[in-house]
PDB file of C-alpha atoms in Angstrom:
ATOM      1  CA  UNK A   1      18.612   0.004  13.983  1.00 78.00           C
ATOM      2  CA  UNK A   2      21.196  -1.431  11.834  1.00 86.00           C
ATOM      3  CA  UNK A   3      21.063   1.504   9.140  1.00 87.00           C
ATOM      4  CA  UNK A   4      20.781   4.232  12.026  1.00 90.00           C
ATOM      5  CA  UNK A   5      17.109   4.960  10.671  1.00 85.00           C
ATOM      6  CA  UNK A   6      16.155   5.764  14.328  1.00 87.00           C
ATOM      7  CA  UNK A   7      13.560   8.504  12.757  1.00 81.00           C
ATOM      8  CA  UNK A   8      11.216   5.326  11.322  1.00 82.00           C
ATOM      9  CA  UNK A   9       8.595   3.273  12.537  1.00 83.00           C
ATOM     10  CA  UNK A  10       6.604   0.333  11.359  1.00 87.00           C
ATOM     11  CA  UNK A  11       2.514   0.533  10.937  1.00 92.00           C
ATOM     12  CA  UNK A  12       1.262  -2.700  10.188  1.00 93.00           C
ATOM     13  CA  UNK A  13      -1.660  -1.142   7.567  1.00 96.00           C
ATOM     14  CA  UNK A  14      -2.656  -0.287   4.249  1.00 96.00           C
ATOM     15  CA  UNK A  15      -2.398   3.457   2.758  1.00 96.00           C
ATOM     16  CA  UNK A  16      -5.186   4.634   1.063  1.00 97.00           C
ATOM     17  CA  UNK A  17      -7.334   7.687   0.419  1.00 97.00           C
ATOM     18  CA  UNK A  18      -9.090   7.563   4.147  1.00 98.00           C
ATOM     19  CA  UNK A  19      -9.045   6.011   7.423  1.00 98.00           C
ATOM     20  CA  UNK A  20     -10.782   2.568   7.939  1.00 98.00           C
ATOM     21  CA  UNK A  21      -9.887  -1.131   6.947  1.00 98.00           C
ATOM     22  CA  UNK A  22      -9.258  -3.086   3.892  1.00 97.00           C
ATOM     23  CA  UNK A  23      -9.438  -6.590   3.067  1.00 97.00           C
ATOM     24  CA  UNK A  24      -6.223  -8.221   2.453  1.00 97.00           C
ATOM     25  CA  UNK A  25      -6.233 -11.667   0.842  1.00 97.00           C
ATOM     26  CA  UNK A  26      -3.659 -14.167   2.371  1.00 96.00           C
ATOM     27  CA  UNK A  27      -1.398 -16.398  -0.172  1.00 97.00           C
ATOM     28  CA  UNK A  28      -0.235 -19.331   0.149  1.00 97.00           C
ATOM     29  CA  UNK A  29       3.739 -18.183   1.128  1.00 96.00           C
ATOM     30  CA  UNK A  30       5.055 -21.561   0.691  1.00 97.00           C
ATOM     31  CA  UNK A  31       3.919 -21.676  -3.056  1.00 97.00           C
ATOM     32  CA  UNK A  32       6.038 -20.322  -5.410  1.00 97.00           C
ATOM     33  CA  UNK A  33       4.861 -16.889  -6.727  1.00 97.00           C
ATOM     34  CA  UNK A  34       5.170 -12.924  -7.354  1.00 97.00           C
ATOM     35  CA  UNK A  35       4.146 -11.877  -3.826  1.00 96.00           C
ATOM     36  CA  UNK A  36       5.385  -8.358  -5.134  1.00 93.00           C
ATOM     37  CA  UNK A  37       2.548  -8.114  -7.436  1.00 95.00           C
ATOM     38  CA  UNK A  38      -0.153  -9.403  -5.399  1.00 96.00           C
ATOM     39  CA  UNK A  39      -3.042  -6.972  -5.362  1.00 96.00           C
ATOM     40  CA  UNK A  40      -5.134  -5.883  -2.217  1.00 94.00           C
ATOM     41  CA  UNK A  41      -8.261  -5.280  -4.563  1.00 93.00           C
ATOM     42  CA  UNK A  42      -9.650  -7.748  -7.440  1.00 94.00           C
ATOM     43  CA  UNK A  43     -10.018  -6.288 -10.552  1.00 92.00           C
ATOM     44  CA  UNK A  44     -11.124  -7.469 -14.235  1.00 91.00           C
ATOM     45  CA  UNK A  45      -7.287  -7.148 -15.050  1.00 91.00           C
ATOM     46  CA  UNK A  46      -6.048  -8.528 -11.923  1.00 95.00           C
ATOM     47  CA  UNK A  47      -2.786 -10.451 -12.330  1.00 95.00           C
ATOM     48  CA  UNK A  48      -2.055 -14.314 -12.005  1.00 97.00           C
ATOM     49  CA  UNK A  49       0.795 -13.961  -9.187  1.00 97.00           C
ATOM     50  CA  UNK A  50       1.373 -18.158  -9.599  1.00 97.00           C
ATOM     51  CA  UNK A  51      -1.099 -19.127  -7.835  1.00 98.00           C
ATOM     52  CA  UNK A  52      -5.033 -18.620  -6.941  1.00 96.00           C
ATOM     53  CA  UNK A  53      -5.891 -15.147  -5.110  1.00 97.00           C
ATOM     54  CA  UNK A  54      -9.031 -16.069  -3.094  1.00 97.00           C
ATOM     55  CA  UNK A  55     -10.582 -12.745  -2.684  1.00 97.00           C
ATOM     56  CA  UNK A  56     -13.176 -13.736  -0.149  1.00 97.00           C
ATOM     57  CA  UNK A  57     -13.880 -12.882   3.479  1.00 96.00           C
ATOM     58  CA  UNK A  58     -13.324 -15.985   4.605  1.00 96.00           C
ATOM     59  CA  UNK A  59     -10.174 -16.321   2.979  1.00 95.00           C
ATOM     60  CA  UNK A  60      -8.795 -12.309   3.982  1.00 97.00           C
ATOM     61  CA  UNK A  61      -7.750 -10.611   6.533  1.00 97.00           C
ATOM     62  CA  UNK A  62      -9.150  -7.530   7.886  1.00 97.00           C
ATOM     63  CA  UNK A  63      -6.327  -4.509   8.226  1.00 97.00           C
ATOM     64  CA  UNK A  64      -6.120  -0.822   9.430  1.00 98.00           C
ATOM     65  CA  UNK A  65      -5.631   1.398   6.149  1.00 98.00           C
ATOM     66  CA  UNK A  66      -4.401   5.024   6.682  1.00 98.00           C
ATOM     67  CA  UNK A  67      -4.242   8.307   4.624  1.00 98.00           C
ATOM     68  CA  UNK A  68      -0.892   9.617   4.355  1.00 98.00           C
ATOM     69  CA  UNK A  69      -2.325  12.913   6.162  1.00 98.00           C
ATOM     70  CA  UNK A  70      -4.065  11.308   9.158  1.00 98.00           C
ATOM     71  CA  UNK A  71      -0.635  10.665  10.394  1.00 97.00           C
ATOM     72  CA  UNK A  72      -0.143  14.831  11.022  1.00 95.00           C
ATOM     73  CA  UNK A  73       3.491  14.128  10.091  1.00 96.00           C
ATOM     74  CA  UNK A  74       5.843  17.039  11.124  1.00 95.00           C
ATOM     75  CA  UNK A  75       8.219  16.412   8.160  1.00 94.00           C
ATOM     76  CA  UNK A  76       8.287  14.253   5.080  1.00 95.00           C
ATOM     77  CA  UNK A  77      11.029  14.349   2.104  1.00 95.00           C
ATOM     78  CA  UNK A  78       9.882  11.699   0.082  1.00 96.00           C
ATOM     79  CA  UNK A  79       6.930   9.168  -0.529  1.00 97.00           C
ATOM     80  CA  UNK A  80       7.740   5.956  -2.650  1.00 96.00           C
ATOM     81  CA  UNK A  81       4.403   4.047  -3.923  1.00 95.00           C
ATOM     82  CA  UNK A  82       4.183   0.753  -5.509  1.00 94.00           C
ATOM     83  CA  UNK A  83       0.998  -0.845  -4.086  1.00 93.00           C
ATOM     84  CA  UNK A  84      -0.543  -2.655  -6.947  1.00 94.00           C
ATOM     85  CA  UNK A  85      -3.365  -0.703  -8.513  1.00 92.00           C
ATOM     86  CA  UNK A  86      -3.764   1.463  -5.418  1.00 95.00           C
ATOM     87  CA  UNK A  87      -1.741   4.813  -6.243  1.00 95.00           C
ATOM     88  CA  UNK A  88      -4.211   6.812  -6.845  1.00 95.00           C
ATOM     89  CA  UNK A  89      -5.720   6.538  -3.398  1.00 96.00           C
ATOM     90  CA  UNK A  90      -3.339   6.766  -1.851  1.00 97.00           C
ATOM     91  CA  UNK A  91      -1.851   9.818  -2.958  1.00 97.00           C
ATOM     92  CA  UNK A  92      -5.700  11.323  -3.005  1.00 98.00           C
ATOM     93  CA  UNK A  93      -4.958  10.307   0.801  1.00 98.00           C
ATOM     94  CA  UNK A  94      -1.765  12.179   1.010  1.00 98.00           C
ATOM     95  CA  UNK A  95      -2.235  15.501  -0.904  1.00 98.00           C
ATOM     96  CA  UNK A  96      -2.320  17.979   2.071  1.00 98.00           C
ATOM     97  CA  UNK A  97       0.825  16.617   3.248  1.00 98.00           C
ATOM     98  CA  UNK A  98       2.271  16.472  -0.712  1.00 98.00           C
ATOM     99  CA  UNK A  99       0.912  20.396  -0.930  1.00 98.00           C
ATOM    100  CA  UNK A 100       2.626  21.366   2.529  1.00 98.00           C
ATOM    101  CA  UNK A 101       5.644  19.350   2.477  1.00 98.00           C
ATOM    102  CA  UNK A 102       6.537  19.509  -1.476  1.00 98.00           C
ATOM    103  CA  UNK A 103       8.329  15.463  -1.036  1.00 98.00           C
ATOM    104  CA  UNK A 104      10.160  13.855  -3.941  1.00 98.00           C
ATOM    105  CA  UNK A 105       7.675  11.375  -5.028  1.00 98.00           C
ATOM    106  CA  UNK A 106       8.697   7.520  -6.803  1.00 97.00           C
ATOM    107  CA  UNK A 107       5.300   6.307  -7.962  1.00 96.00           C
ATOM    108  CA  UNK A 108       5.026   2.474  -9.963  1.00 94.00           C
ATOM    109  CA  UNK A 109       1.811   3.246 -12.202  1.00 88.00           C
ATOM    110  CA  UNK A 110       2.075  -0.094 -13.876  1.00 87.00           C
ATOM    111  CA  UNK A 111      -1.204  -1.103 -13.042  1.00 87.00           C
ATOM    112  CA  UNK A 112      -2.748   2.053 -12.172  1.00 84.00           C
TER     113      UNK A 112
END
């Protein structure tokens, strides 16, 4: 409301190539770390953020993840992505509405 972005909502979810959930570990926020680079999905390469990741399912929390094009959008300009090892879904999740809508696209493919 403050920036007059009237035309935005919030989705509490992931984005990723389909429709479904997502385990999402939970860090410790009152430890010290790069909470910017913490990554949904373990890897071999996954990074040390400062602390421990515990990447079980007693220590995540289940969340809705979306494709881009399950959201039937009437319009979109642009689509920025920097979600830690998870571009590639989530653009495979979006290319219908990347084909229709042609958006400027800011991808981070750091980790990727």
């Amino acid at each position: 409301a403050l920036n007059n972005c009237f035309n935005a909502r919030a989705i509490l979810a992931a984005v990723g190539k389909e429709d479904g959930s997502i385990r999402v570990p939970v860090p410790n926020y009152f430890e010290p770390s790069s909470f910017g680079s913490l990554e949904i999905r373990k890897t071999e390469r996954t990074e040390f953020i400062g602390q421990s990741i515990d990447y079980s399912d007693a220590k995540t929390q289940k969340i809705q993840m979306l494709a881009i094009d399950s959201l039937e959008l009437t319009r979109l300009d642009f689509i920025k992505i920097d979600i830690e090892g998870m571009e590639m879904d989530a653009l495979l999740g979006a290319k219908h509405s990347i084909e229709k809508f042609k958006p400027q696209l800011l991808i981070e493919k750091i980790k990727s």
